[in-house]
Short mmCIF file of C-alpha atoms in Angstrom, two decimals:
data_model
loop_
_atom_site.label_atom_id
_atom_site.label_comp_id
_atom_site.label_asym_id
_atom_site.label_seq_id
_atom_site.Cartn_x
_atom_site.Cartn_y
_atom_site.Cartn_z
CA UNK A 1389 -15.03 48.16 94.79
CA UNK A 1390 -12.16 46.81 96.69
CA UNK A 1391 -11.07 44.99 92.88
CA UNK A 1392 -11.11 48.65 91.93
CA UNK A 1393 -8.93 49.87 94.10
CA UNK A 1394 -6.44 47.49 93.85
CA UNK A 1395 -5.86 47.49 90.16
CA UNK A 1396 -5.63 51.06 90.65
CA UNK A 1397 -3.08 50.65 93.18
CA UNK A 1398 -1.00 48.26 90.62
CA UNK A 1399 -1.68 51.33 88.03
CA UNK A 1400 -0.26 53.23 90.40
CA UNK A 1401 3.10 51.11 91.68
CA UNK A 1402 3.66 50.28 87.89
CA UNK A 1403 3.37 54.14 86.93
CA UNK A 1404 5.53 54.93 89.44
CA UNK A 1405 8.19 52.39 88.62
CA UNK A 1406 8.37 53.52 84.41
CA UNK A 1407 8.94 57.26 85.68
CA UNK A 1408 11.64 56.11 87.93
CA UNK A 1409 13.15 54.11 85.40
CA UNK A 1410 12.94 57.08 83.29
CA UNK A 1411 14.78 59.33 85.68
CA UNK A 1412 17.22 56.97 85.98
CA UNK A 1413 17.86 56.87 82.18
CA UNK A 1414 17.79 60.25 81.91
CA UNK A 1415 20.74 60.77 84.80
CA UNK A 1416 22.05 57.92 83.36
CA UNK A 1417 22.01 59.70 79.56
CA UNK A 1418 23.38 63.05 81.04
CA UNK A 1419 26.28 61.39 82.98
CA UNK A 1420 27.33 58.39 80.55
CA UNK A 1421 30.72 56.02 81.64
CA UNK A 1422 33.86 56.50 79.02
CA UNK A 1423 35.04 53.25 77.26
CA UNK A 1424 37.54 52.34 75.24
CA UNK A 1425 40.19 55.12 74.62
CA UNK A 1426 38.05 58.33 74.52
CA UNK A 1427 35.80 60.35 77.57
CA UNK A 1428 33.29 62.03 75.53
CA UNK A 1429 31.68 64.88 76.06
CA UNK A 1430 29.37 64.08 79.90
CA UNK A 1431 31.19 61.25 80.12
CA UNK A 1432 33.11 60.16 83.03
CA UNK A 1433 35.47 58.03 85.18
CA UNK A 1434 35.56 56.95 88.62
CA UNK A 1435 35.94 53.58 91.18
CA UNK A 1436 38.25 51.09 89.11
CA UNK A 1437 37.23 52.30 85.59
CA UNK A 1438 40.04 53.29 83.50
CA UNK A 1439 40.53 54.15 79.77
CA UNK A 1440 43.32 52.63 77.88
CA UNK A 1441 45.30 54.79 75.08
CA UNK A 1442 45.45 53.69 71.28
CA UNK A 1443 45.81 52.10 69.30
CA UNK A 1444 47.91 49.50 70.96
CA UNK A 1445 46.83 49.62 74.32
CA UNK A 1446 50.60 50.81 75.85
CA UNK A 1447 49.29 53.53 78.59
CA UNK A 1448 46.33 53.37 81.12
CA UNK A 1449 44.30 56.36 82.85
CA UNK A 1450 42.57 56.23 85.75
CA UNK A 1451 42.28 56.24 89.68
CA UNK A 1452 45.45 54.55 91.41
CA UNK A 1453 46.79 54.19 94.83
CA UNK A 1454 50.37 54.80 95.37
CA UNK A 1455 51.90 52.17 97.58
CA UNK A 1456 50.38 51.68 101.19
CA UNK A 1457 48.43 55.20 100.62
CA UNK A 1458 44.91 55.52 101.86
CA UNK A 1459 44.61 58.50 98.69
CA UNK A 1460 43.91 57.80 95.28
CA UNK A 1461 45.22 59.94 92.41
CA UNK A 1462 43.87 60.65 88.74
CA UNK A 1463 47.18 58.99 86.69
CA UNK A 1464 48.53 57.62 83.76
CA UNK A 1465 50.92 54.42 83.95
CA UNK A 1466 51.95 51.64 81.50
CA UNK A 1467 49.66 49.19 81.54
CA UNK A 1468 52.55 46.22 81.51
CA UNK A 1469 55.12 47.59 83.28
CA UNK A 1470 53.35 46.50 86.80
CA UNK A 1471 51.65 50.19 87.01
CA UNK A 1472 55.20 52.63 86.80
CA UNK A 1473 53.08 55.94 87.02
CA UNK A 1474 54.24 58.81 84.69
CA UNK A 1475 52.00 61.45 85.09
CA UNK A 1476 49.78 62.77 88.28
CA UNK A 1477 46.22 64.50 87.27
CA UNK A 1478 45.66 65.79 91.60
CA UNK A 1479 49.15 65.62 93.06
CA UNK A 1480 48.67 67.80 95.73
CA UNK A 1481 44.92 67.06 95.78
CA UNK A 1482 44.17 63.35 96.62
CA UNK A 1483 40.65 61.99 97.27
CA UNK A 1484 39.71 59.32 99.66
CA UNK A 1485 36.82 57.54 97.75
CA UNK A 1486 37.24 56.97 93.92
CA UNK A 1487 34.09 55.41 93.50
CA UNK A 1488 32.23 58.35 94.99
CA UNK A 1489 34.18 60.88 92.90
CA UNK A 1490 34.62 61.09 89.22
CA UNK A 1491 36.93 62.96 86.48
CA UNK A 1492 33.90 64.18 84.10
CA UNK A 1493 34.79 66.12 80.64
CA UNK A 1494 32.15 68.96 80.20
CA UNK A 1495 31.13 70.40 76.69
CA UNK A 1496 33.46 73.84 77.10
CA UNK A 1497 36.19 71.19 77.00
CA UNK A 1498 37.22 71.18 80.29
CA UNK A 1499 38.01 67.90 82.18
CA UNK A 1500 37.24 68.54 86.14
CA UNK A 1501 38.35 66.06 88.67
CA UNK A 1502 34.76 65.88 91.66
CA UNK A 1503 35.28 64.52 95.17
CA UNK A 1504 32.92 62.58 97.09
CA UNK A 1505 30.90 65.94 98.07
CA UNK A 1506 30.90 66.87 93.95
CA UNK A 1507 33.41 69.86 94.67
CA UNK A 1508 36.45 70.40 92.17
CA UNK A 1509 39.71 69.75 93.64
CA UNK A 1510 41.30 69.76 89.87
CA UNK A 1511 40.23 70.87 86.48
CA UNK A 1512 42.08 71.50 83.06
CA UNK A 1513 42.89 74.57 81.44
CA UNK A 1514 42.30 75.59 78.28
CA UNK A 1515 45.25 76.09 75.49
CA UNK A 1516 44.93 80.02 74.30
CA UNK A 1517 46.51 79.48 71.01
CA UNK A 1518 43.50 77.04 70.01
CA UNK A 1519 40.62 79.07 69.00
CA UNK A 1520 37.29 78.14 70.60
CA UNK A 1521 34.30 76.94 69.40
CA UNK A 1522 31.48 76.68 71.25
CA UNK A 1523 29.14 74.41 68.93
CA UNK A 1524 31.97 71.98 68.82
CA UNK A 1525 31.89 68.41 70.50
CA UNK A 1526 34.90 67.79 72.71
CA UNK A 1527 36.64 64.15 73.51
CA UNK A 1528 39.39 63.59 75.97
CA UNK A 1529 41.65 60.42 74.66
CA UNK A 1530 44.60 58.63 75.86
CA UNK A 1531 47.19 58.71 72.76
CA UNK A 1532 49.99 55.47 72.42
CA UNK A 1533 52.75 58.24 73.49
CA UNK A 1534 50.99 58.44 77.02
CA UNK A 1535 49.57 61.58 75.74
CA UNK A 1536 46.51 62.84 77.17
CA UNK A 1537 44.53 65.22 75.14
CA UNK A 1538 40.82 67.01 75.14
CA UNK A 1539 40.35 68.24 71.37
CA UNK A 1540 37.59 68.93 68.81
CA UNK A 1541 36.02 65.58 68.25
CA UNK A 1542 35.77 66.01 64.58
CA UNK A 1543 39.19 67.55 64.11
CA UNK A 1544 41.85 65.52 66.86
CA UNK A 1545 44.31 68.38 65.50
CA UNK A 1546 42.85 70.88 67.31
CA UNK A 1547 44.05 70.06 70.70
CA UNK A 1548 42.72 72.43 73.49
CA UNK A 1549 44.79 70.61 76.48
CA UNK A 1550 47.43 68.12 77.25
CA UNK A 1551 49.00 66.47 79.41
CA UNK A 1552 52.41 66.83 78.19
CA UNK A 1553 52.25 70.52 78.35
CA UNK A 1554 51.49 69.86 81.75
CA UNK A 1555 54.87 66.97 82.99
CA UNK A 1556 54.91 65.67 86.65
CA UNK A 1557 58.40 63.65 86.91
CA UNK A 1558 58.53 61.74 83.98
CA UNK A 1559 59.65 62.84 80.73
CA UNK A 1560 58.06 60.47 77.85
CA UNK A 1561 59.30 60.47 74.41
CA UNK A 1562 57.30 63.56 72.05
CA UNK A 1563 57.18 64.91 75.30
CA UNK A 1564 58.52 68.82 76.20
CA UNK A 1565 60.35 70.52 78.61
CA UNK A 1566 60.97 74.32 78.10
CA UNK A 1567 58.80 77.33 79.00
CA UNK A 1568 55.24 78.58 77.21
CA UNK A 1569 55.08 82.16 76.69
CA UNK A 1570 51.51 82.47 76.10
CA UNK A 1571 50.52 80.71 79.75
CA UNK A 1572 53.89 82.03 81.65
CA UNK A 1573 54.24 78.23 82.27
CA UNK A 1574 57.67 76.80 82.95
CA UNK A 1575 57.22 72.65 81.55
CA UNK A 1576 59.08 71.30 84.23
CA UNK A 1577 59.64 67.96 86.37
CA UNK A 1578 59.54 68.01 89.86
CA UNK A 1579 59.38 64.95 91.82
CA UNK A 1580 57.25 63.25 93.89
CA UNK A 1581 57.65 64.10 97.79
CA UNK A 1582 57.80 60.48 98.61
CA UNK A 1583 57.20 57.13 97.04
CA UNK A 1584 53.37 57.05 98.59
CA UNK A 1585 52.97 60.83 98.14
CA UNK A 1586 53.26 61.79 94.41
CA UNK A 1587 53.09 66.00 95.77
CA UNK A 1588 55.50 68.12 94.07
CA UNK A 1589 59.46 67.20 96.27
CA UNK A 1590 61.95 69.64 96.41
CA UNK A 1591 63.72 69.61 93.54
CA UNK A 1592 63.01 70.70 89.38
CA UNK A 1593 64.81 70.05 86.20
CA UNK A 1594 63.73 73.30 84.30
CA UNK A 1595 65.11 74.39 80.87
CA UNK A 1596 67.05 78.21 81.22
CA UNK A 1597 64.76 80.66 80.01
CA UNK A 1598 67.29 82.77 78.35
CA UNK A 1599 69.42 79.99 77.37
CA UNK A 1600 69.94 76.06 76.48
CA UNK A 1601 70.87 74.47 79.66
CA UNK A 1602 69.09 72.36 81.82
CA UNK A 1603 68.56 73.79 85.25
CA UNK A 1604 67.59 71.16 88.69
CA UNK A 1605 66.74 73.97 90.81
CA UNK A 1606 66.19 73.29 94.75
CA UNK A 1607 63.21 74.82 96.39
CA UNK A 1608 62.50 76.53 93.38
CA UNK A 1609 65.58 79.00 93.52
CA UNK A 1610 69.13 77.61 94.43
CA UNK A 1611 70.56 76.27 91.22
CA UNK A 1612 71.44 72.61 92.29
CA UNK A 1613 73.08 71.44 88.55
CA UNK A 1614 73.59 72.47 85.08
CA UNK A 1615 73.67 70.04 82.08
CA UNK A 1616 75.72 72.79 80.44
CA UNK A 1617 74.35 74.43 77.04
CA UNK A 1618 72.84 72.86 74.00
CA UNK A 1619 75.58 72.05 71.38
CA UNK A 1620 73.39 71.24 68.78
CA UNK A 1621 73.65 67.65 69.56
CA UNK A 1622 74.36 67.32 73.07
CA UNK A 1623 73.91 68.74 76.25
CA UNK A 1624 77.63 69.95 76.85
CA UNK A 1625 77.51 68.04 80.53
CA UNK A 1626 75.13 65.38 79.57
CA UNK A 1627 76.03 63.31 77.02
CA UNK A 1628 73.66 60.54 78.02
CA UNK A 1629 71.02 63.15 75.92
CA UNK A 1630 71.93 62.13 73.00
CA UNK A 1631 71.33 60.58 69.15
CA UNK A 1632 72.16 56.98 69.88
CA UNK A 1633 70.58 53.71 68.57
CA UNK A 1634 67.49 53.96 71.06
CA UNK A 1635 66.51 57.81 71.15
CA UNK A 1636 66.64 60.22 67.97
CA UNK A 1637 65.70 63.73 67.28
CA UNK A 1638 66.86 65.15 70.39
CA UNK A 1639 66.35 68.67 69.93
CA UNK A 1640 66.10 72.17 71.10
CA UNK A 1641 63.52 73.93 69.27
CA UNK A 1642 62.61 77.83 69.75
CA UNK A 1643 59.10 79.45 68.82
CA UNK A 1644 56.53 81.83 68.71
CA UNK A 1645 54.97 80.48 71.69
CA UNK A 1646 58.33 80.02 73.96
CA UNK A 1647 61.10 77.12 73.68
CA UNK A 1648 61.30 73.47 74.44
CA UNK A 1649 63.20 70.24 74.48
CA UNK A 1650 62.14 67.34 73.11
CA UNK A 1651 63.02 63.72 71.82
CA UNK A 1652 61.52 60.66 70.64
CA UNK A 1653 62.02 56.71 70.86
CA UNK A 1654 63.68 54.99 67.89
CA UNK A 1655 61.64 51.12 68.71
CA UNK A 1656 58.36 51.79 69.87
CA UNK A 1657 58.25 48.58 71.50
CA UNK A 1658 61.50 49.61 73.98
CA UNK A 1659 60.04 52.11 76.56
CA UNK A 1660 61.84 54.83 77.05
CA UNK A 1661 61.30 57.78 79.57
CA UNK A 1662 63.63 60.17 81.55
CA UNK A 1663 62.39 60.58 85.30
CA UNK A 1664 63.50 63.30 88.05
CA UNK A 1665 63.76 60.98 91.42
CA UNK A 1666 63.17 61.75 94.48
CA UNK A 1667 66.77 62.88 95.83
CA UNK A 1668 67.32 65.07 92.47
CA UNK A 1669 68.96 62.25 90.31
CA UNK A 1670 67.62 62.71 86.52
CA UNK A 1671 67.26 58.94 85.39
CA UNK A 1672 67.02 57.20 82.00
CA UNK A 1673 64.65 54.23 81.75
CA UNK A 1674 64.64 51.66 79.05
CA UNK A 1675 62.21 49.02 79.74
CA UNK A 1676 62.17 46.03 77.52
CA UNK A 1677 59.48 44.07 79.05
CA UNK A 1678 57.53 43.58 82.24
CA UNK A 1679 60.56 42.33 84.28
CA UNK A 1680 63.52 43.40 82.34
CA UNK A 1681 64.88 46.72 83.37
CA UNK A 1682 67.77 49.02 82.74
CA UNK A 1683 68.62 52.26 84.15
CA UNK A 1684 71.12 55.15 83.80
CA UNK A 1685 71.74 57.87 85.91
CA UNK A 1686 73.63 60.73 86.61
CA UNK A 1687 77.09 59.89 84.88
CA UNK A 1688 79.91 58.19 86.64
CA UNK A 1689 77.42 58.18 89.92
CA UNK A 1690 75.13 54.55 89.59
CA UNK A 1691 76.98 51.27 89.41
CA UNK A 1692 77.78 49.38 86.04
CA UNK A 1693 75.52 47.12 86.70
CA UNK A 1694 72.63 49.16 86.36
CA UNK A 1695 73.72 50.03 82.40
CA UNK A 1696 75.02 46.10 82.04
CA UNK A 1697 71.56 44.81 83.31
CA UNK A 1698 73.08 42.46 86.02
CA UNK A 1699 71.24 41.62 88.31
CA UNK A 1700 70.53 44.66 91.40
CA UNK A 1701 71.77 44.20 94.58
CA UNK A 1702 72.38 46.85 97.80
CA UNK A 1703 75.57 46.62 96.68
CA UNK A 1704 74.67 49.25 94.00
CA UNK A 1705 73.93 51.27 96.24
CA UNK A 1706 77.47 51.08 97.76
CA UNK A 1707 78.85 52.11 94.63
CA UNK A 1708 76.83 55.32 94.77
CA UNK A 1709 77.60 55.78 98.34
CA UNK A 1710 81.63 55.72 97.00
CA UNK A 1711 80.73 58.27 94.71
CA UNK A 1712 79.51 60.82 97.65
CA UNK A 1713 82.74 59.83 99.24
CA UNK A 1714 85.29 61.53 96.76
CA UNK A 1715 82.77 64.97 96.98
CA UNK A 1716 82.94 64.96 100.69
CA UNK A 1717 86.99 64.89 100.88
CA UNK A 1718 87.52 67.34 97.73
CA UNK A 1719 84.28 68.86 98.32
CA UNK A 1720 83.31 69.42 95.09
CA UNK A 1721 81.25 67.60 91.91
CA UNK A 1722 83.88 65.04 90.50
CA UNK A 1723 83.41 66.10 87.28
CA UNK A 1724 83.88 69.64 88.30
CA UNK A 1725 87.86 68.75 88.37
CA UNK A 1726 87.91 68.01 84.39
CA UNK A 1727 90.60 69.83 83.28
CA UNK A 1728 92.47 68.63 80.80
CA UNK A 1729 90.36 65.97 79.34
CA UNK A 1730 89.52 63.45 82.09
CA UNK A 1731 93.24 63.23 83.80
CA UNK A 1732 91.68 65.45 86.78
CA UNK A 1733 88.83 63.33 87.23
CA UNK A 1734 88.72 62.67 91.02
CA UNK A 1735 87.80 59.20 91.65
CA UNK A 1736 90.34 58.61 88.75
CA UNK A 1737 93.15 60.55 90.84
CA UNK A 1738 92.52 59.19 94.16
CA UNK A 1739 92.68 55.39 92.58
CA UNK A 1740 96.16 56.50 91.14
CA UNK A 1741 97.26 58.41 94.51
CA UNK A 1742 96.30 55.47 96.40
CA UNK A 1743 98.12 52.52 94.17
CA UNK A 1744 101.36 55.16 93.66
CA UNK A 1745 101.57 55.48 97.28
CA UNK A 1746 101.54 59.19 96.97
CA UNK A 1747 100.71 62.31 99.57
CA UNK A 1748 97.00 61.80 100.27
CA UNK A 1749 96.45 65.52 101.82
CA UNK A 1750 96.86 66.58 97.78
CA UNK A 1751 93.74 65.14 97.69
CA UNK A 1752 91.78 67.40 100.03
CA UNK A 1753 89.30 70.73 99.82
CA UNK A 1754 91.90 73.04 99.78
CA UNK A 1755 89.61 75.74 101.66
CA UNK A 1756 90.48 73.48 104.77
CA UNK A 1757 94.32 74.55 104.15
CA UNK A 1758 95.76 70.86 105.14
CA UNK A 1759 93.83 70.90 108.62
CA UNK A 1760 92.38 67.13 108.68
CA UNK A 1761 93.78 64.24 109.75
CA UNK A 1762 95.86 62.25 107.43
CA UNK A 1763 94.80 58.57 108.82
CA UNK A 1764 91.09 59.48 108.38
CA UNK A 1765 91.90 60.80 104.65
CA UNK A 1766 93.60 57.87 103.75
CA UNK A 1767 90.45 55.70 105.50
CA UNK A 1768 87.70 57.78 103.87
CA UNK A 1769 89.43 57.41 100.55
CA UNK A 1770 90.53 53.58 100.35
CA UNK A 1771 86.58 53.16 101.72
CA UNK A 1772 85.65 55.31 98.58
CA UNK A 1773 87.66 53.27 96.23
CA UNK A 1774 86.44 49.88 97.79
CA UNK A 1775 82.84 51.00 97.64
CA UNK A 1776 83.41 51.30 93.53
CA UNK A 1777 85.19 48.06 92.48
CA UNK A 1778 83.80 46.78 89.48
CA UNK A 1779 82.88 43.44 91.12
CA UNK A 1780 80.03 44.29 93.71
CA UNK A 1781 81.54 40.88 95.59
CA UNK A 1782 84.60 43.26 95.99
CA UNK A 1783 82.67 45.94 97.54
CA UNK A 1784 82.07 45.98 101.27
CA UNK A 1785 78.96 46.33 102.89
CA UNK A 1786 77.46 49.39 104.52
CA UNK A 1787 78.27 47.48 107.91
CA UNK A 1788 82.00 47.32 106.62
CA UNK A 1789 81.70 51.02 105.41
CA UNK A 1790 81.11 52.19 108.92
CA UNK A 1791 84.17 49.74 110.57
CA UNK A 1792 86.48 50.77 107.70
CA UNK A 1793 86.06 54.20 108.74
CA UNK A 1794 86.01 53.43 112.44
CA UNK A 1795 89.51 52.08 112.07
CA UNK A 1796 88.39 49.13 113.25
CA UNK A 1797 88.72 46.57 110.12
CA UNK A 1798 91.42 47.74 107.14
CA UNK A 1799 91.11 46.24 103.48
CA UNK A 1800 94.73 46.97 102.34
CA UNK A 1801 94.81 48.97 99.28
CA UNK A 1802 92.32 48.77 96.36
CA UNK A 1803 93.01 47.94 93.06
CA UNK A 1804 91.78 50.55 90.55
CA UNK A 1805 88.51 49.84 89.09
CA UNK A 1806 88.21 49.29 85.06
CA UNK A 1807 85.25 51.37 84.61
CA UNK A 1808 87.45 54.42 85.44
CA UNK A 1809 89.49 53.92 82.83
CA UNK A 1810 86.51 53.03 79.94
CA UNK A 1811 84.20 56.19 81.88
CA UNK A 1812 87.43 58.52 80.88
CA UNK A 1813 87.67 57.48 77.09
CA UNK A 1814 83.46 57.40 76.85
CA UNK A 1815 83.52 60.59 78.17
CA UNK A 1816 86.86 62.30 76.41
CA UNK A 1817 84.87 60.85 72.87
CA UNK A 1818 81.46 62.41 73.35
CA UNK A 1819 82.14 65.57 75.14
CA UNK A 1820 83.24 68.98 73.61
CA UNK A 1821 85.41 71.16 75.60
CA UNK A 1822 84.70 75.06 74.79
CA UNK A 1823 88.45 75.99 75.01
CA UNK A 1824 88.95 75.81 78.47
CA UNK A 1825 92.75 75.84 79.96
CA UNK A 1826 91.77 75.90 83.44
CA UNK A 1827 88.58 74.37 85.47
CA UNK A 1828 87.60 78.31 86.62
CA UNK A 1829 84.69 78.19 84.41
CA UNK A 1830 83.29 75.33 85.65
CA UNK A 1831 83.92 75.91 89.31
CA UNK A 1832 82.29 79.39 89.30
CA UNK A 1833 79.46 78.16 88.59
CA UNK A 1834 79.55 76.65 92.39
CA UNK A 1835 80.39 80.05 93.49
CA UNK A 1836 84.49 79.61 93.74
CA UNK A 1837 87.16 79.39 91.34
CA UNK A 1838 90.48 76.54 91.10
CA UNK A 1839 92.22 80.23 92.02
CA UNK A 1840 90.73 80.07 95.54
CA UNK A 1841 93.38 77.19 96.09
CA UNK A 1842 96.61 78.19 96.29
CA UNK A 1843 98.13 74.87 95.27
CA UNK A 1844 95.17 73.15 92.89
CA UNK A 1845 95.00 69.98 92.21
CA UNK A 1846 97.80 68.84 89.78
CA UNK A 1847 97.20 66.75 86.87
CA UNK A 1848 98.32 62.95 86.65
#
């Protein structure tokens, strides 16, 4: 009897065990892990798996951690360039435990981001120009362009989301920026709040909805900066966006659906992207490997040694801090004062004022109608010209900066740096002047006019 019972207690344990397993397998079936390149349909991510676009293997998704954050993020980043992050599923929506919440792609097509208490904190939306199909399989895949896409999985044409419909602050080559009429969606870049918090920061580069021009708005509704409008190969103030040996078909393109900019990389093995930084600068990135990188920024405002690929000191920085110098004593953009090709440049004019030994109070905002102290305009601007010498061994240091303007330590008088003169002719051969014969067009668009000045600025 007692034999009895206990083989029907191992009958029992053993049933017991195969309809676990089963349960298990059948969670596991409806709930599968994504490999490779694709999330199919019920599949997910979550923890430390990621997917890995293709075919070569340039971009990873997945969960990250930006800097000493205790939130992790849904993102996209290159996979060699030591995890640079160019797009931000949950920016304003962080979760504390990746490997308790998951980014699952269910069979309407729609990829939603669950939290450790299975609640949606992001989803995808569906494109309305892509008609729907409800007996269709769906896959989400990570494309070599850092593309990010949920379409039909037996026609990848038929894309019913992406992410670059959808930018953060990066702008990747094939990418657009512009505005989709069918959504009311403005495809803009705003930047992150802070280098741990990838949230949405204060400014955005927006294309003009009636117009060409690049707009970096601040707070949504003061326009900060124009590139100017789209020549048809240039932006009129932005030459850097341009045809040149590393980006090609840069171009403004107008449709049923709304209007966009795009461009795409010429090498596929030279990484290109355009980001919007933190303080509002609009970068250009060209990454040739893991450790090599060069930059370019707003024109005429980073150091040389950024575009020369020197090595980066503080003392770039300096530079940059030179820059704001000249825009606090005119108080105005420096390129605001072209005139007459790039003779009214400031920084130009103040290096020439300077050397000439000529009337420094020429040089001020003339809303303050002379009333400043000469000494601390000739201080402010010798400290501006220092901060931009060519030679970052000629430039002081911040400590300098401050005892320079102190009075407490003078320099002499600066020699005028070389770059001035080579920025000038770059800038006189790749920008198109629309017949202007005075600089009232351009200052207007700050809200004053050169006629507000009684006595404007004089050309060299």
């Amino acid at each position: 009897m007692n034999m009895m019972n206990s083989s029907r207690n191992k009958l029992s344990y053993m049933s017991s065990v195969v309809v676990l397993v089963l349960c298990l397998n059948l969670k596991a079936a409806h709930v599968s892990t994504a490999s490779g390149n694709i999330i199919s349909q019920g599949q997910s991510i979550s923890g430390n798996q990621t997917i890995s676009s293709s075919p070569r293997g340039i971009f990873q998704l997945g969960f990250f951690t930006p800097g000493n954050s205790h939130n992790h993020y849904i993102g996209i980043w290159y996979k060699k360039l030591q995890k640079t992050v160019v797009w931000v599923a949950n920016r304003n929506h962080p979760v504390s435990d990746p490997f308790s919440s998951s980014l699952q792609l269910f069979p309407n097509g729609t990829l939603i981001l669950l939290d450790q208490s299975k609640s949606s904190i992001w989803s995808t939306s569906r494109d309305p120009s892509v008609s729907s199909n409800s007996t269709s399989e769906v896959a989400a895949m990570l494309l070599d362009n850092g593309n990010f896409v949920i379409t039909d999985a037996l026609n990848s044409s038929a894309v019913i989301w992406q992410s670059f419909d959808h930018p953060t602050d990066t702008w990747l080559p094939g990418g657009k920026l512009g505005y989709n009429k069918l959504t009311n969606e403005k495809l803009t870049l705003t930047p992150w709040r802070s280098s741990q918090n990838p949230a949405p920061g204060i400014f955005s580069l927006q294309i003009e909805r009636n117009g060409t021009s690049f707009l970096l708005m601040y707070n949504g509704t003061k326009m900060y900066w124009t590139s100017g409008p789209w020549t048809g190969k240039i932006f009129e103030y932005v030459p850097e966006i341009q045809l040149n040996y590393l980006v090609t078909n840069v171009s403004y393109n107008s449709y049923e659906f709304g209007s966009y900019v795009s461009y795409d990389a010429v090498f596929p093995d030279i990484f290109i992207r355009y980001m919007l930084d933190i303080s509002g600068q609009f970068r250009a990135y060209k990454d040739f490997s893991r450790i090599i990188t060069t930059m370019q920024g707003t024109r005429g405002y980073i150091a040389p040694e950024w575009i020369s690929g020197e090595a980066i000191t503080a003392k770039a920085d300096v530079f940059s801090y030179g820059m704001l110098c000249f825009e606090i004593i005119t108080g105005r953009r420096n390129r605001d004062l072209l005139d007459d090709g790039l003779q009214n440049y400031f920084p130009t004019r103040v290096a020439n004022v300077l050397t000439k030994g000529e009337d420094v109070d020429t040089l001020l905002d003339c809303r303050l109608e002379g009333n400043a102290n000469k000494e601390e305009v000739m201080r402010a601007c010798k400290v501006a010209c220092w901060c931009i010498q060519d030679d970052e061994n000629d430039r002081p240091t911040m400590g300098q900066v401050v005892q320079l303007l102190e009075g407490v330590i003078d320099l002499g008088i600066p020699p005028i740096p070389q770059f001035l003169d080579r920025f000038s002719k770059s800038l006189v051969e790749s920008i198109h002047y629309h017949n202007i014969s005075s600089s009232t067009a351009t200052d207007s668009r700050r809200g004053y006019s050169s006629r507000d000045c009684e006595s404007p600025h004089p050309p060299l």
